[in-house]
């Protein structure tokens, strides 16, 4: 398998007891975008999206995204 970047949005949402709709309402992001990030199924993420999520959760990019090295 290959190395990958993992999104930890679900952990941040759990920490703050937020639902997908709460994140959409507070950031203006599309529900599909938030759901894909929540389920760690997004293939790419826009800088604006990262900015809005980091602002909402008062976190760093490193707390939102994590590089995970996988073994072959």
C-alpha angles and dihedrals in degrees: 000000000000133000115265147184114242125205116224097192092121090058092050091047091050091049091054095034093238127156125215090256091052090056091047092050095046098043104029090233120146116262091236091055093050093044092051091050092045091053091042091238100120116121093200140005130212121233089235090056092050090049094051093047094046090049093049095048095034090232140129125252087253090058091050099041129034131190110226120193112211127206119236 
